[in-house]
PDB file of C-alpha atoms in Angstrom:
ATOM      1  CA  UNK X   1     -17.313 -20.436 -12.941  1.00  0.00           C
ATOM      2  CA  UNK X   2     -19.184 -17.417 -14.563  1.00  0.00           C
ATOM      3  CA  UNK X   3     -16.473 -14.511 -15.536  1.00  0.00           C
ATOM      4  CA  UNK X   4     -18.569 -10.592 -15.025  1.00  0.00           C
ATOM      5  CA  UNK X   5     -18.003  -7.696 -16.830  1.00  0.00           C
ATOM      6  CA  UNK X   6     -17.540  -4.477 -15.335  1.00  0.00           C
ATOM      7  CA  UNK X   7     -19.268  -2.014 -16.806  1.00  0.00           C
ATOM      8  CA  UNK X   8     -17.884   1.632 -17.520  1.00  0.00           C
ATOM      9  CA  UNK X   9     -20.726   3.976 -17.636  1.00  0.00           C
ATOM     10  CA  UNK X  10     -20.395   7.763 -18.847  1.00  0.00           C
ATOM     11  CA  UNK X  11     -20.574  10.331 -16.764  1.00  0.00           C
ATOM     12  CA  UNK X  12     -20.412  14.239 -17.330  1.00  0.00           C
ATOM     13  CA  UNK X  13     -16.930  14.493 -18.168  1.00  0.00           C
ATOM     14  CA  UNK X  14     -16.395  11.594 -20.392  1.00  0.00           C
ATOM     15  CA  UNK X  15     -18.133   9.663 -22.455  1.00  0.00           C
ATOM     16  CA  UNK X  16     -17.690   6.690 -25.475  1.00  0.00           C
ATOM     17  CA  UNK X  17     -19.375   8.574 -27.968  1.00  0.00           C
ATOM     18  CA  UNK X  18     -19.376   5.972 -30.672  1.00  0.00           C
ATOM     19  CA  UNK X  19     -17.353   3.327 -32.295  1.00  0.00           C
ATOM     20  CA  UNK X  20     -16.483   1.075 -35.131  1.00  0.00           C
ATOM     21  CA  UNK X  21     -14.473   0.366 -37.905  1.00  0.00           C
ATOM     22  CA  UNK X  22     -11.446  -0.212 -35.426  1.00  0.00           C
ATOM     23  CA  UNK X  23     -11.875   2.894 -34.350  1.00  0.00           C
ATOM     24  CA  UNK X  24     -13.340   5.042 -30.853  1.00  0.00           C
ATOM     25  CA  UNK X  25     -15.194   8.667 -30.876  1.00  0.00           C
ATOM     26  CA  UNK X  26     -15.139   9.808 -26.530  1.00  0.00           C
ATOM     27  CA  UNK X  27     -15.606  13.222 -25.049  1.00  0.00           C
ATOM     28  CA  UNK X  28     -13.216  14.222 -22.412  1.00  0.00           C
ATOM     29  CA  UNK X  29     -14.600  17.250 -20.989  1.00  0.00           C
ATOM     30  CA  UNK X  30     -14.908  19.667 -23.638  1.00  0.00           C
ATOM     31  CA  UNK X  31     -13.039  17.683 -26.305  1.00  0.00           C
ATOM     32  CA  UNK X  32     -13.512  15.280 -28.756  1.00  0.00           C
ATOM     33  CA  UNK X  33     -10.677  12.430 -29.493  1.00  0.00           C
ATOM     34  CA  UNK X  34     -10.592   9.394 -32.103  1.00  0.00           C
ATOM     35  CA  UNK X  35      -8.560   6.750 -31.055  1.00  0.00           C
ATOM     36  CA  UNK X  36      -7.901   3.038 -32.714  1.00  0.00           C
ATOM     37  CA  UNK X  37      -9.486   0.735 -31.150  1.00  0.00           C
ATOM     38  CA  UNK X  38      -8.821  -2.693 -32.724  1.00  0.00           C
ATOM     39  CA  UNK X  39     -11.882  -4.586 -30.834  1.00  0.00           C
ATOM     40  CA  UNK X  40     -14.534  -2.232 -32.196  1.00  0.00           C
ATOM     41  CA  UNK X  41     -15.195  -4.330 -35.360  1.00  0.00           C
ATOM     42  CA  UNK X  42     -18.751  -3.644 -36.125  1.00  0.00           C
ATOM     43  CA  UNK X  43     -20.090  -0.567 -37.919  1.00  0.00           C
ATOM     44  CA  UNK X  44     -20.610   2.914 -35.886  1.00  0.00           C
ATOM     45  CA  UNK X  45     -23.615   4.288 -35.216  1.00  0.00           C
ATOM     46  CA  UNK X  46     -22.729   7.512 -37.324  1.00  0.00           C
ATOM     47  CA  UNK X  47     -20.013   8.020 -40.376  1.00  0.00           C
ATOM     48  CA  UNK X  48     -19.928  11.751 -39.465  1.00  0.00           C
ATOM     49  CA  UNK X  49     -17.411  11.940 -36.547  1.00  0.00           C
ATOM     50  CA  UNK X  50     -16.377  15.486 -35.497  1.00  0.00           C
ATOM     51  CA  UNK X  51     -13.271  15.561 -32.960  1.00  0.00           C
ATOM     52  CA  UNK X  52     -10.610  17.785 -31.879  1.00  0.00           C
ATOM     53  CA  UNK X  53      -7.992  15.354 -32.236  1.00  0.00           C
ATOM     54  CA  UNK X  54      -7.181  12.151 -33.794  1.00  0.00           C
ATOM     55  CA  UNK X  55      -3.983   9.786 -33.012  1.00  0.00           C
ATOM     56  CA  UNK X  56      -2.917   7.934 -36.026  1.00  0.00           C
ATOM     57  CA  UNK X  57      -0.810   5.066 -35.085  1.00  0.00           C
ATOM     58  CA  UNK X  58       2.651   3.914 -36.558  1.00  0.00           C
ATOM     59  CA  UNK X  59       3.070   0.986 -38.823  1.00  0.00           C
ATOM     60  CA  UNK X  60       5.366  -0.791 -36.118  1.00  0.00           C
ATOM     61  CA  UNK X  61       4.001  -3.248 -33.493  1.00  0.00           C
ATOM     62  CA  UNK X  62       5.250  -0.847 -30.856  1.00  0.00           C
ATOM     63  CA  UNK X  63       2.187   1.187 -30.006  1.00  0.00           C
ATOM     64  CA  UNK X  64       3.858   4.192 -31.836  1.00  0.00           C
ATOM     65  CA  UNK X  65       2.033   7.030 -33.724  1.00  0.00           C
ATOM     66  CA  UNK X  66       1.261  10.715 -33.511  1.00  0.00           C
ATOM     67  CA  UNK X  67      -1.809  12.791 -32.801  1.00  0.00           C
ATOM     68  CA  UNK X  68      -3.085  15.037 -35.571  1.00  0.00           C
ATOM     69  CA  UNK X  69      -5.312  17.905 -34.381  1.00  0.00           C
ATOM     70  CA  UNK X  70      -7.860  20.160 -35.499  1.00  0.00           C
ATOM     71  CA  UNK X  71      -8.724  22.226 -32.513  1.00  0.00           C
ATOM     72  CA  UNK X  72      -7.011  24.128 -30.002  1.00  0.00           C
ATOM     73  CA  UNK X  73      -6.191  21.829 -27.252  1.00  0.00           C
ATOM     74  CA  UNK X  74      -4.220  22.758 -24.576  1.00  0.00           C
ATOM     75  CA  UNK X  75      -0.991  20.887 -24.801  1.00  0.00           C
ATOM     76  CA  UNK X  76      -0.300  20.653 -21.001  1.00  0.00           C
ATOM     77  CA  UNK X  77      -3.484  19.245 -20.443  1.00  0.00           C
ATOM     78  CA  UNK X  78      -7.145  20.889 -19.291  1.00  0.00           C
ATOM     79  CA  UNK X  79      -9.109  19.903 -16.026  1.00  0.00           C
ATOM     80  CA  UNK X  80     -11.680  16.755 -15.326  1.00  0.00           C
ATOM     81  CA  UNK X  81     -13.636  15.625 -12.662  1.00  0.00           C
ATOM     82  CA  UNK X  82     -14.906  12.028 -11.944  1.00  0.00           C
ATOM     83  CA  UNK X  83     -17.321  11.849  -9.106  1.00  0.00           C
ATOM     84  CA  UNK X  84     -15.383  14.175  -6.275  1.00  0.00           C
ATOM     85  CA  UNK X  85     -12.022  13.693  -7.538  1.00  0.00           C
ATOM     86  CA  UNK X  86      -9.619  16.527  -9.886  1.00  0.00           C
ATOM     87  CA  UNK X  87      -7.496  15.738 -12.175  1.00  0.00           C
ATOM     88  CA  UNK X  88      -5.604  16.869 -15.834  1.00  0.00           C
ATOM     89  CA  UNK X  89      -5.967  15.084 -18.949  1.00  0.00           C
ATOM     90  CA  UNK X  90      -3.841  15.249 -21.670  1.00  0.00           C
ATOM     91  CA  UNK X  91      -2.549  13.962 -24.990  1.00  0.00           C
ATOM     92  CA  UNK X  92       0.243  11.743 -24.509  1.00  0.00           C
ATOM     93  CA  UNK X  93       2.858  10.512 -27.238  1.00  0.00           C
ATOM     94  CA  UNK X  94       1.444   6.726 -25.990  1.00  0.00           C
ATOM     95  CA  UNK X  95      -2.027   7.580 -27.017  1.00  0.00           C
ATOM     96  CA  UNK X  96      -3.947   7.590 -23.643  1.00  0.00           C
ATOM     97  CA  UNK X  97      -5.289  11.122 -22.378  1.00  0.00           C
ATOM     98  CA  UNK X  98      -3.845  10.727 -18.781  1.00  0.00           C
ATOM     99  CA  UNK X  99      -5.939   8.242 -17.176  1.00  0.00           C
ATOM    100  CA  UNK X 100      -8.137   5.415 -17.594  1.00  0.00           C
ATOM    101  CA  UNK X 101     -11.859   5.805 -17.792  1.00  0.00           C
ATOM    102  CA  UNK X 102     -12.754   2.301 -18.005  1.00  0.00           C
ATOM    103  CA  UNK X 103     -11.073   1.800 -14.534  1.00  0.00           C
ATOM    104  CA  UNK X 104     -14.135   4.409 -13.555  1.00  0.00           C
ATOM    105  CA  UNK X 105     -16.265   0.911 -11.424  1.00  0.00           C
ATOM    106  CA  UNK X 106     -13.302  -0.220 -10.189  1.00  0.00           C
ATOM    107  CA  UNK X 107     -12.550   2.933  -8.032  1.00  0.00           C
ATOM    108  CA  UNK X 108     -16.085   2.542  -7.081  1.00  0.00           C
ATOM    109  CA  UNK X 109     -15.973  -0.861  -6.017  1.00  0.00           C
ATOM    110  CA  UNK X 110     -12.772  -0.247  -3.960  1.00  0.00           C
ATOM    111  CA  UNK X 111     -14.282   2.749  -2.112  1.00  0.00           C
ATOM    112  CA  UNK X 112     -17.191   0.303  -1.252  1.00  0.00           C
ATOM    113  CA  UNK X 113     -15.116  -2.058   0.391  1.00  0.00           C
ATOM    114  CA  UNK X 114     -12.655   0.007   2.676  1.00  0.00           C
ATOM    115  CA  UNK X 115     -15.907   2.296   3.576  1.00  0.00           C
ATOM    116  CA  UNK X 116     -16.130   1.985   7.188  1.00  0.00           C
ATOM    117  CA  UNK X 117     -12.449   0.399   7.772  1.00  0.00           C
ATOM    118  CA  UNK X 118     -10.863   2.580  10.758  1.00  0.00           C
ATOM    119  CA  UNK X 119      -7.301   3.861   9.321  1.00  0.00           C
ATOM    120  CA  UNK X 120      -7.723   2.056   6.358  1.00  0.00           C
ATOM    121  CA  UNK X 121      -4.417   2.001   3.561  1.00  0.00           C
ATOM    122  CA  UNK X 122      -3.935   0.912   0.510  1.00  0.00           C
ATOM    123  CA  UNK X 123      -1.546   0.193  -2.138  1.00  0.00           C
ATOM    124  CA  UNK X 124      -1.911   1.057  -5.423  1.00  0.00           C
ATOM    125  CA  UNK X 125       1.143  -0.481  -7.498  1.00  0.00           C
ATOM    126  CA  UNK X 126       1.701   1.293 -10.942  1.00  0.00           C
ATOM    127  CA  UNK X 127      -0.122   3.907 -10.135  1.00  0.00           C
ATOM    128  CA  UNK X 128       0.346   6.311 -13.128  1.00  0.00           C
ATOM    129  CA  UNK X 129      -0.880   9.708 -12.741  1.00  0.00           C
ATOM    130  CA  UNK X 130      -2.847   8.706  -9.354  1.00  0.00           C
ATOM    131  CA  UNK X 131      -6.719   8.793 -10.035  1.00  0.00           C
ATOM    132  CA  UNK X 132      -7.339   5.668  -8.390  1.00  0.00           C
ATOM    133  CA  UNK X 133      -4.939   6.984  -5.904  1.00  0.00           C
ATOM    134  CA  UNK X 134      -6.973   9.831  -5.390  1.00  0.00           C
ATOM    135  CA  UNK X 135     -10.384   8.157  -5.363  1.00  0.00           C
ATOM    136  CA  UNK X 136      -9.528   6.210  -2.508  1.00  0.00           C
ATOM    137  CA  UNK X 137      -7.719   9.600  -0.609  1.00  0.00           C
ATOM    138  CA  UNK X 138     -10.761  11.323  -1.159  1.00  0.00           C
ATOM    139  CA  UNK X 139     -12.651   9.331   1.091  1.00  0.00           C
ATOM    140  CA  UNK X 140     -10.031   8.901   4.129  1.00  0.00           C
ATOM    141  CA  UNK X 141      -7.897   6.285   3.255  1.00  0.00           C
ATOM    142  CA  UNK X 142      -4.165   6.326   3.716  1.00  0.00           C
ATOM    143  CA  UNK X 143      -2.328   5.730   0.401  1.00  0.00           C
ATOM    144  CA  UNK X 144       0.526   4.794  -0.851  1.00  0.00           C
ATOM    145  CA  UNK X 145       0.923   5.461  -4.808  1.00  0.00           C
ATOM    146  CA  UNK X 146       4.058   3.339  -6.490  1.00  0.00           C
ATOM    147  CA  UNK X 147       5.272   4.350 -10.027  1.00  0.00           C
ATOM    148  CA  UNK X 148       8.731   3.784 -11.958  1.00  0.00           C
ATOM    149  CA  UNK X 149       7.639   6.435 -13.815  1.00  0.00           C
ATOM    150  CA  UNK X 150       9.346  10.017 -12.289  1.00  0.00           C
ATOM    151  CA  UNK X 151       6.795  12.189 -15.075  1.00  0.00           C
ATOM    152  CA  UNK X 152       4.042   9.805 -13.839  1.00  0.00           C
ATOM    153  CA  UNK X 153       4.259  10.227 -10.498  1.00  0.00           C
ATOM    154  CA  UNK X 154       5.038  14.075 -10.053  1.00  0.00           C
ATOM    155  CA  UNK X 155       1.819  14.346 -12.672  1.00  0.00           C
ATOM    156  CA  UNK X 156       0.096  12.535  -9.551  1.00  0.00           C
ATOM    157  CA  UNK X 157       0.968  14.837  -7.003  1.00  0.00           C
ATOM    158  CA  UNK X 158      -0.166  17.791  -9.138  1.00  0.00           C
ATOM    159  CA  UNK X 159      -3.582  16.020  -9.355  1.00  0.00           C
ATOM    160  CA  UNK X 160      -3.659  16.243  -5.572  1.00  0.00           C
ATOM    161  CA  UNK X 161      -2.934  19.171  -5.608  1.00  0.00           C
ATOM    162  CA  UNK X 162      -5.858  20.369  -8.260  1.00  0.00           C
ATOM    163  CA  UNK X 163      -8.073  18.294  -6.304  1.00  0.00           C
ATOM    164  CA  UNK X 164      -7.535  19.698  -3.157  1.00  0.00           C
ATOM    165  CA  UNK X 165      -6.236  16.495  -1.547  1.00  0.00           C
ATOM    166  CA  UNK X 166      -2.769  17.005  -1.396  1.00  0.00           C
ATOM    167  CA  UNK X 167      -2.233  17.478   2.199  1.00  0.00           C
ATOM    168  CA  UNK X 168      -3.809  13.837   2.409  1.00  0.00           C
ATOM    169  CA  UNK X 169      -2.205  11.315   3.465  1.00  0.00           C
ATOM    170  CA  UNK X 170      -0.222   9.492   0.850  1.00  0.00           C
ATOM    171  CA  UNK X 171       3.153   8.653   0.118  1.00  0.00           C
ATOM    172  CA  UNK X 172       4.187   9.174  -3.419  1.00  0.00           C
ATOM    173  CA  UNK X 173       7.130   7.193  -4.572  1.00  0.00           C
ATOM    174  CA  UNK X 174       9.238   6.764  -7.261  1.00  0.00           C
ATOM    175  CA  UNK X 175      10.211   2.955  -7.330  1.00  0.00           C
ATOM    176  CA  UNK X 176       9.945  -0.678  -8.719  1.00  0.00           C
ATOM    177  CA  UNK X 177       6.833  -1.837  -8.346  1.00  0.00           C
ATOM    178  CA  UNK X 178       8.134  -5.563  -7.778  1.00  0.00           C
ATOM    179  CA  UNK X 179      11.206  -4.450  -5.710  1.00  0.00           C
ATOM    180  CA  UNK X 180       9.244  -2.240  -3.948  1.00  0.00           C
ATOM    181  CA  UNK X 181       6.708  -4.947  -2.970  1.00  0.00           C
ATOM    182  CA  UNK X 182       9.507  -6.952  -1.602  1.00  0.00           C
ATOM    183  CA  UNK X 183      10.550  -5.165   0.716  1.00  0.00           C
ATOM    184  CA  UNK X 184       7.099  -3.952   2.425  1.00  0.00           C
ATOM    185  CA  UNK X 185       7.214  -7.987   2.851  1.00  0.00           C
ATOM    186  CA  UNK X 186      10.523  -7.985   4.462  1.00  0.00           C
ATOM    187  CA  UNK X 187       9.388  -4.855   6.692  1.00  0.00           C
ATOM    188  CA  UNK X 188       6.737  -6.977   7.794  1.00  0.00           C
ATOM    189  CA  UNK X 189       4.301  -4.530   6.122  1.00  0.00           C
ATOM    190  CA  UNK X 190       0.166  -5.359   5.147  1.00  0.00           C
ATOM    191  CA  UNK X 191      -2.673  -3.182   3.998  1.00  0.00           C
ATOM    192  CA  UNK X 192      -6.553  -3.453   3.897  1.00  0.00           C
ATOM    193  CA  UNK X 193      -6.213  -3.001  -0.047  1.00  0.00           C
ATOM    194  CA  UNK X 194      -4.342  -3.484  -3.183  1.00  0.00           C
ATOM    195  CA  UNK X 195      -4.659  -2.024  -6.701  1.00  0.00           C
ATOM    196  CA  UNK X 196      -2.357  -3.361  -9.486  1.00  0.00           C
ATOM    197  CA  UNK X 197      -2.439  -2.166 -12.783  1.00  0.00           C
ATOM    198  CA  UNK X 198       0.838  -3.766 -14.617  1.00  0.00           C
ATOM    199  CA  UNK X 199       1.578  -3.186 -18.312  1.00  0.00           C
ATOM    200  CA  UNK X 200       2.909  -5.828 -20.458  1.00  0.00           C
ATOM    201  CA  UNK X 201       6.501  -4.317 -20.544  1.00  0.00           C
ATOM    202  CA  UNK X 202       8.388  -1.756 -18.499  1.00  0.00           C
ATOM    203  CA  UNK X 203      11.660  -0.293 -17.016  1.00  0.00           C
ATOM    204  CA  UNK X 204      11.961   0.848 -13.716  1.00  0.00           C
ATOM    205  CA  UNK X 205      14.039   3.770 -12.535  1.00  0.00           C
ATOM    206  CA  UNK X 206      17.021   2.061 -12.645  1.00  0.00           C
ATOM    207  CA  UNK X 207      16.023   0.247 -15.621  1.00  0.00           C
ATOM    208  CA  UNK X 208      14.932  -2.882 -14.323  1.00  0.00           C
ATOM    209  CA  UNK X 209      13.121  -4.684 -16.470  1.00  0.00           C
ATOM    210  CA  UNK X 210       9.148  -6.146 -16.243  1.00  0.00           C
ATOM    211  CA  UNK X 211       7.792  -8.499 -18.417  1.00  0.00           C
ATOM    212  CA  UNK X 212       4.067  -9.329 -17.109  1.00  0.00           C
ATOM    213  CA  UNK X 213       3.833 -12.571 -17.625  1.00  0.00           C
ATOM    214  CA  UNK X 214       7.310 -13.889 -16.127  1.00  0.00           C
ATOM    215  CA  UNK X 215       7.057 -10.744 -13.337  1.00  0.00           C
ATOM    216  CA  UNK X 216       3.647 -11.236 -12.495  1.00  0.00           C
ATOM    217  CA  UNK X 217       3.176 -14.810 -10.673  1.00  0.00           C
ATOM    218  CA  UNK X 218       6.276 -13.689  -7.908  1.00  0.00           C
ATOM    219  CA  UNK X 219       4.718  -9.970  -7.718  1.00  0.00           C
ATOM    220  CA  UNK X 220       0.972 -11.607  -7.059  1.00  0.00           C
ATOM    221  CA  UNK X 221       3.006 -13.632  -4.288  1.00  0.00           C
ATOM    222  CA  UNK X 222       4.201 -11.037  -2.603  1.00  0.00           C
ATOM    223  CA  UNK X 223       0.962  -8.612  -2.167  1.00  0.00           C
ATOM    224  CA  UNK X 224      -0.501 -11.893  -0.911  1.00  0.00           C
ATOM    225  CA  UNK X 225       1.993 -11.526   2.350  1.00  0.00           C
ATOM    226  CA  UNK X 226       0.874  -7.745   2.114  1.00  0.00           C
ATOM    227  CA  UNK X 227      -2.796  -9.080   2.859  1.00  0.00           C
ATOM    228  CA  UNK X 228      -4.326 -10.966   5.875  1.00  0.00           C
ATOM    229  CA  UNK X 229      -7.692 -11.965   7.113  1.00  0.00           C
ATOM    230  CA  UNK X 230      -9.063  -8.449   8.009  1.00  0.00           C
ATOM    231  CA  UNK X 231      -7.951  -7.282   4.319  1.00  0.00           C
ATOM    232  CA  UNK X 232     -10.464  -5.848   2.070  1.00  0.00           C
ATOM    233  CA  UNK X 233      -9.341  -6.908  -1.735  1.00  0.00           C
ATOM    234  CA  UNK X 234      -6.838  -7.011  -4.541  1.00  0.00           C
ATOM    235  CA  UNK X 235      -8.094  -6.104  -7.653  1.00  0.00           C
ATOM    236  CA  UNK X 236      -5.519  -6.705 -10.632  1.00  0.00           C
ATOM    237  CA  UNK X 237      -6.578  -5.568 -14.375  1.00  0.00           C
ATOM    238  CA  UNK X 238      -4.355  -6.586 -17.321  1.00  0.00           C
ATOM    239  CA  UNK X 239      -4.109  -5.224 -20.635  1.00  0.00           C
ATOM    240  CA  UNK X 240      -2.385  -5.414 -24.504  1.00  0.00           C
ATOM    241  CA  UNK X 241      -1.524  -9.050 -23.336  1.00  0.00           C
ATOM    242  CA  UNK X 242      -3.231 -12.335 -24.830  1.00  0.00           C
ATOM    243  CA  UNK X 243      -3.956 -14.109 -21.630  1.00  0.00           C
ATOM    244  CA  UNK X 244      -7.447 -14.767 -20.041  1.00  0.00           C
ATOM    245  CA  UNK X 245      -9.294 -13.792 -17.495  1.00  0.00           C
ATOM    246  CA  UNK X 246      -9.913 -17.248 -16.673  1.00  0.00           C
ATOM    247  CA  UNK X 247      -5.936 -17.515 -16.190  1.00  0.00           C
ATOM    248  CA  UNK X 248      -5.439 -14.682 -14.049  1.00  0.00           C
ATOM    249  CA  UNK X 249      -8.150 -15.696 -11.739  1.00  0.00           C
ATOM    250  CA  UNK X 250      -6.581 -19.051 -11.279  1.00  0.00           C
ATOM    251  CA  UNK X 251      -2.971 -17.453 -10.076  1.00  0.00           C
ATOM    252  CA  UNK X 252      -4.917 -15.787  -7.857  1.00  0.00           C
ATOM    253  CA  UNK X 253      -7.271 -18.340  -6.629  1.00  0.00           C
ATOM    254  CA  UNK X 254      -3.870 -20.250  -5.663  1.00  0.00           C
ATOM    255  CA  UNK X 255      -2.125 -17.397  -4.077  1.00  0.00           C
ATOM    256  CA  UNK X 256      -4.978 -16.704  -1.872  1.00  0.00           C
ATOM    257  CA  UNK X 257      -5.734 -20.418  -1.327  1.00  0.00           C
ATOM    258  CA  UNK X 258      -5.031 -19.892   2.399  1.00  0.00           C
ATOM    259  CA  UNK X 259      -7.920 -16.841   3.583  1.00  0.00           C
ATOM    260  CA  UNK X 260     -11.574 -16.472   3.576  1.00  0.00           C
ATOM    261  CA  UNK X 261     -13.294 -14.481   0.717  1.00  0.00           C
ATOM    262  CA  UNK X 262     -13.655 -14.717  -2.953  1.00  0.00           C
ATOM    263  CA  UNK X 263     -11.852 -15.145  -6.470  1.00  0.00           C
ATOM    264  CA  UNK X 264     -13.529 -13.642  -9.509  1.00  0.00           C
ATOM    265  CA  UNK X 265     -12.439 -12.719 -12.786  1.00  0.00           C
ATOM    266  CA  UNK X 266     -14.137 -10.966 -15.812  1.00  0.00           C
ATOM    267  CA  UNK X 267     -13.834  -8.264 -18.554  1.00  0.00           C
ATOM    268  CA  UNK X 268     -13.485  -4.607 -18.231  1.00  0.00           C
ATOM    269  CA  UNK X 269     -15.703  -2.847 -20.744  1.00  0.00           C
ATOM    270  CA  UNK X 270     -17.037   0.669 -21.521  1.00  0.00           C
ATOM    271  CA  UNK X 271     -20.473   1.367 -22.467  1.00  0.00           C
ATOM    272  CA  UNK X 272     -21.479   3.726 -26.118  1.00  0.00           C
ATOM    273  CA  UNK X 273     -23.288   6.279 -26.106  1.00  0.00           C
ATOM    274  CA  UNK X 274     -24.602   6.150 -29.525  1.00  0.00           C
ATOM    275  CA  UNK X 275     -26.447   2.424 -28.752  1.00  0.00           C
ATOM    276  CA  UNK X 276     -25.642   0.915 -25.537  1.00  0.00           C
ATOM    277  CA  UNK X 277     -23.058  -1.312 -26.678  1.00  0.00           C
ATOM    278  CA  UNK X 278     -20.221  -2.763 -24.713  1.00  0.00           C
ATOM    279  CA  UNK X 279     -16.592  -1.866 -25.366  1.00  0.00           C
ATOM    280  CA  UNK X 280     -14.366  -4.581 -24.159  1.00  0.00           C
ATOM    281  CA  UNK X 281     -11.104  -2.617 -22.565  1.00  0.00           C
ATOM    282  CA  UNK X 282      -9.049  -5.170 -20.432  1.00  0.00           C
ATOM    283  CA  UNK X 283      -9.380  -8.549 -18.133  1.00  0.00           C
ATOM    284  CA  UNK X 284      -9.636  -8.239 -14.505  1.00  0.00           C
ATOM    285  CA  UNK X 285      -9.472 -10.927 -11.704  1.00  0.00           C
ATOM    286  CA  UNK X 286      -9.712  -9.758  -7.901  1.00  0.00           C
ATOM    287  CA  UNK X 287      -9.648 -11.245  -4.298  1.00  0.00           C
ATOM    288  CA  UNK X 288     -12.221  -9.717  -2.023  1.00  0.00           C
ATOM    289  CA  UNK X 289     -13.690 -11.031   1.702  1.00  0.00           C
ATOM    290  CA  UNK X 290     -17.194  -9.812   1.821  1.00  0.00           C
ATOM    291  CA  UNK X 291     -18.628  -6.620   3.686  1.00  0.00           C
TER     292      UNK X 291
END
């Protein structure tokens, strides 16, 4: 089996400037940020970075740290655009700017396969602040956008609503992503599509508890009764977490055992700038029945 990579590329409002050193230089609109970035180990292109902000992280394991800035950046956030979709980014205590750029192909790719589906809807399981959400609104699709996260979610809906799509159709709730899975099974529920994006460890609104790698086999088993044969994909990405791609694409290769279509797996990855490089950002595996 041959794992792919999924290739980030830049577009006008972002970019990976450079990187190196276990560190990152991007552009997000009309700032600069340096972030760590423990896989960069190779030199950068330049030793001269200039950036608006830099987030210096904690000495715990944690993910903790603080950003340090030396511009004037708007601390609830300033407007982006990828392809036709709004949105805010902004610097976030955890940090990530608001949204995910290397998840930039995979909102392509999904668009590809529900173009031309009559009432298509999809599912998009920790959702976060709702760009791949909104990517698939933008284009007709019937969405429903599942966060524990209150913050996370109402920062969705105000992406709608700078994008112009919020009297789309989507349903924006605040819930357990495994819970809330469970019982579109029990309602008898499916969908042409599903997105899931899990982290390695959260609470949900009532402080349940998710662990990825003992939540994620029973969660995997349950979009699988969400799905049938007229089903577009399921396209899971997994980061922070030593697993491989090669084991992800097995659970799913079992789960789906039963339908037509196809298993892959790979790397998510975000090209430089400065060289051409290749960023490696997260492991991927999907289910998809061709066009």
């Amino acid at each position: 089996m041959t794992l792919a990579t999924l290739i980030g590329e830049p577009w006008p409002d972002y970019g990976l400037v450079d990187s190196g050193h276990g560190r990152k230089l991007e552009r997000y609109g009309r700032f600069r940020f340096i972030r760590p970035e423990p896989q960069a180990m190779w030199a950068p292109a330049s030793l001269d970075w200039k950036a608006d902000g830099e987030f210096i992280p904690g000495s715990d394991e944690e993910g903790g740290g603080r950003w340090q800035f030396t511009g004037q950046i708007p601390r609830d956030g300033w407007p982006m655009r990828w392809d036709d979709v709004a949105f805010t980014a902004q610097t976030t205590p955890f940090r990530h700017l608001g949204f995910f750029p290397d998840m930039a192909p995979v909102w392509s790719w999904m668009r590809e396969r529900l173009d031309g589906v009559d009432e298509a809807e999809a599912l998009n399981l920790f959702g976060y602040t709702g760009v791949g959400t909104l990517a698939l609104a933008a284009r007709g699709v019937k969405m429903v956008h599942v966060d524990a996260s209150k913050k996370s979610v109402e920062a969705a809906r105000a992406n709608a609503r700078l994008a112009g799509l919020d009297d789309r159709p989507v349903r924006w709730m605040v819930d357990d992503a495994t819970k809330f899975a469970a019982r579109e099974v029990r309602r008898g529920r499916r969908y042409d599509g599903i997105l899931l994006d899990p982290p390695k460890f959260g609470r949900g609104p009532e402080g349940e508890v998710w662990r990825l790698e003992e939540g994620l086999p029973g969660l995997i088993h349950d979009c699988r009764q969400l799905l049938d044969e007229r089903s577009r994909f399921l396209f899971l990405t997994v980061y922070a977490v030593r697993m491989s791609a090669l084991a992800i694409r097995e659970l799913l290769a079992q789960a789906f055992a039963d339908l037509p279509g196809t298993v892959e797996a790979g790397e998510l990855a975000v090209r430089e700038e400065a060289r051409g490089l290749l960023l490696p950002t997260a492991i991927w595996a999907r289910w998809s029945i061709g066009l």
